[in-house]
PDB file of C-alpha atoms in Angstrom:
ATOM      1  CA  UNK N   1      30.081  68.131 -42.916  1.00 72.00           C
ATOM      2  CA  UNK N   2      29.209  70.343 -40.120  1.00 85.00           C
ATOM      3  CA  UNK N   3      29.801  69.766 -36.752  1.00 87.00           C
ATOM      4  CA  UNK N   4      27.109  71.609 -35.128  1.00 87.00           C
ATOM      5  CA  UNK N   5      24.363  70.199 -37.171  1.00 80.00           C
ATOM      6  CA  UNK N   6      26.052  66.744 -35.493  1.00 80.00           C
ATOM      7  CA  UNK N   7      26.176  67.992 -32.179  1.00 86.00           C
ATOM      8  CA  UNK N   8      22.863  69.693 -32.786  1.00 82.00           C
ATOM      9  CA  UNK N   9      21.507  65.973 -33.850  1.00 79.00           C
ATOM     10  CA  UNK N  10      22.566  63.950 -31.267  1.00 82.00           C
ATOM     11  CA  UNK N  11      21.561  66.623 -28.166  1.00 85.00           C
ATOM     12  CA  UNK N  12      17.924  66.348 -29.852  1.00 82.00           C
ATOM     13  CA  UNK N  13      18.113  62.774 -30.341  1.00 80.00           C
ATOM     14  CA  UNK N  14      19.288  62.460 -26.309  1.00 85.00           C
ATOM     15  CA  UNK N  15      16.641  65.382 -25.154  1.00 86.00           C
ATOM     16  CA  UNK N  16      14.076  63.036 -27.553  1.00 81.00           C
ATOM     17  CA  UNK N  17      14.927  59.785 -25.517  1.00 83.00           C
ATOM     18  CA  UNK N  18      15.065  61.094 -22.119  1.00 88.00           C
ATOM     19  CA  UNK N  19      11.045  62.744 -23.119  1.00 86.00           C
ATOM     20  CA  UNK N  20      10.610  59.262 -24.027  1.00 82.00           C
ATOM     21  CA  UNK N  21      11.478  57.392 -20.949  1.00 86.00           C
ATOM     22  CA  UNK N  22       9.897  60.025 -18.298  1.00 91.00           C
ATOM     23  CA  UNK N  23       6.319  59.765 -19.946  1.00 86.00           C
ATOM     24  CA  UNK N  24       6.788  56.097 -19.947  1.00 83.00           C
ATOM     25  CA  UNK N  25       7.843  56.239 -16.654  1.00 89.00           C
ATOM     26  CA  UNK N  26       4.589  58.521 -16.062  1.00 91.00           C
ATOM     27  CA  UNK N  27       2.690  56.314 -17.382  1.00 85.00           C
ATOM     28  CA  UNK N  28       3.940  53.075 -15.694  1.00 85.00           C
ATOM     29  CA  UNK N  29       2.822  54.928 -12.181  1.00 89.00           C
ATOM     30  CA  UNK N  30      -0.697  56.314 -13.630  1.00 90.00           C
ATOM     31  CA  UNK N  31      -1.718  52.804 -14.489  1.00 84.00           C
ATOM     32  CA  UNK N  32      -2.947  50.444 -11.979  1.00 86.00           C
ATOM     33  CA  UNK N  33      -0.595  47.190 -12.795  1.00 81.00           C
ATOM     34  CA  UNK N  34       2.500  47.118 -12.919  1.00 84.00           C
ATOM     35  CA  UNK N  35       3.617  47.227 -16.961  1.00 83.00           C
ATOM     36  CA  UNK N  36       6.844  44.808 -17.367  1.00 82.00           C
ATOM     37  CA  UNK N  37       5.601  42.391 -14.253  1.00 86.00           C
ATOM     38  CA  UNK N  38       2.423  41.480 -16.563  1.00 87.00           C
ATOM     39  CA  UNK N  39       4.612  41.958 -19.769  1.00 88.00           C
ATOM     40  CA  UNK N  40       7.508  39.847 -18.838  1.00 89.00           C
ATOM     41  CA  UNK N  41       5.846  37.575 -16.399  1.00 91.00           C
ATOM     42  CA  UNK N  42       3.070  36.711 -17.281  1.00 92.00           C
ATOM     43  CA  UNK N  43       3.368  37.036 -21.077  1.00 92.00           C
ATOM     44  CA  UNK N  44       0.812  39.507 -21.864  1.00 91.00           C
ATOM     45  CA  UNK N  45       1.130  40.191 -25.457  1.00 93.00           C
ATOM     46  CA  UNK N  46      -1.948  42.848 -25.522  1.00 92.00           C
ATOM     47  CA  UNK N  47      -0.103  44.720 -23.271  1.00 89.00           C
ATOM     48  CA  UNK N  48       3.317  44.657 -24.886  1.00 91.00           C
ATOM     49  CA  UNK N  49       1.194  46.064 -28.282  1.00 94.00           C
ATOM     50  CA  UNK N  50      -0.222  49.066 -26.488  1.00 89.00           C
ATOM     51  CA  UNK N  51       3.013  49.465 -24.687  1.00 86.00           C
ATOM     52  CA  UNK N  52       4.785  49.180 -27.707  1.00 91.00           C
ATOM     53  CA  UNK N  53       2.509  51.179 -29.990  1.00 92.00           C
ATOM     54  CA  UNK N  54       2.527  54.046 -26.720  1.00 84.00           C
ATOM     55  CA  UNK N  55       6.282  54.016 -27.468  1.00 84.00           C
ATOM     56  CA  UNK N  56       6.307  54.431 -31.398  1.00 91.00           C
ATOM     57  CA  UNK N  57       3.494  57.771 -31.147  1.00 87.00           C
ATOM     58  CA  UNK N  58       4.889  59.524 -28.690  1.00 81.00           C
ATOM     59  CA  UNK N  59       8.578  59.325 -30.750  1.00 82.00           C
ATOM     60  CA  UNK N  60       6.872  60.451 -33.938  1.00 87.00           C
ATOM     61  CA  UNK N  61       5.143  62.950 -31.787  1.00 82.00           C
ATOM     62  CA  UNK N  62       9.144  64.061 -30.013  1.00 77.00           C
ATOM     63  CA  UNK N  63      10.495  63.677 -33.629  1.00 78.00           C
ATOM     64  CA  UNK N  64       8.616  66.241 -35.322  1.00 79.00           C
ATOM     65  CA  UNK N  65       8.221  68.929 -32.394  1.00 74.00           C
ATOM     66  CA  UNK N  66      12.071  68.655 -32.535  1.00 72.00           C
ATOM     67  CA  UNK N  67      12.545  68.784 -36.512  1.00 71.00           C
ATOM     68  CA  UNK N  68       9.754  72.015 -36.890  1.00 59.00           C
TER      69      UNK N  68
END
């Protein structure tokens, strides 16, 4: 096992999560409500879906910009 393909894994997989959490972040402030106040409070599933589905396409979108 090489170390640099380790090293090289987990500064793309940290890169990958920080992409992930400033274009949620982006897109908490674009949209009028607040996201986790009508998540957590008041139990909106339909927003949890998009949230959640917003989530899973932009990581297959980071993962595979970072493995071409």
């Amino acid at each position: 096992m090489e170390w640099k393909y380790v090293l090289a894994s987990l500064v793309y997989s940290v890169v990958g999560i920080v992409i992930l959490g400033v274009s949620f972040w982006i897109w908490e402030k674009v949209t009028p409500e607040n996201l986790w106040k009508e998540i957590l409070e008041k139990q909106n599933l339909a927003l949890a879906v998009v949230a959640a589905a917003f989530m899973i396409a932009l990581a297959i979108i980071i993962s595979s910009a970072i493995h071409s």
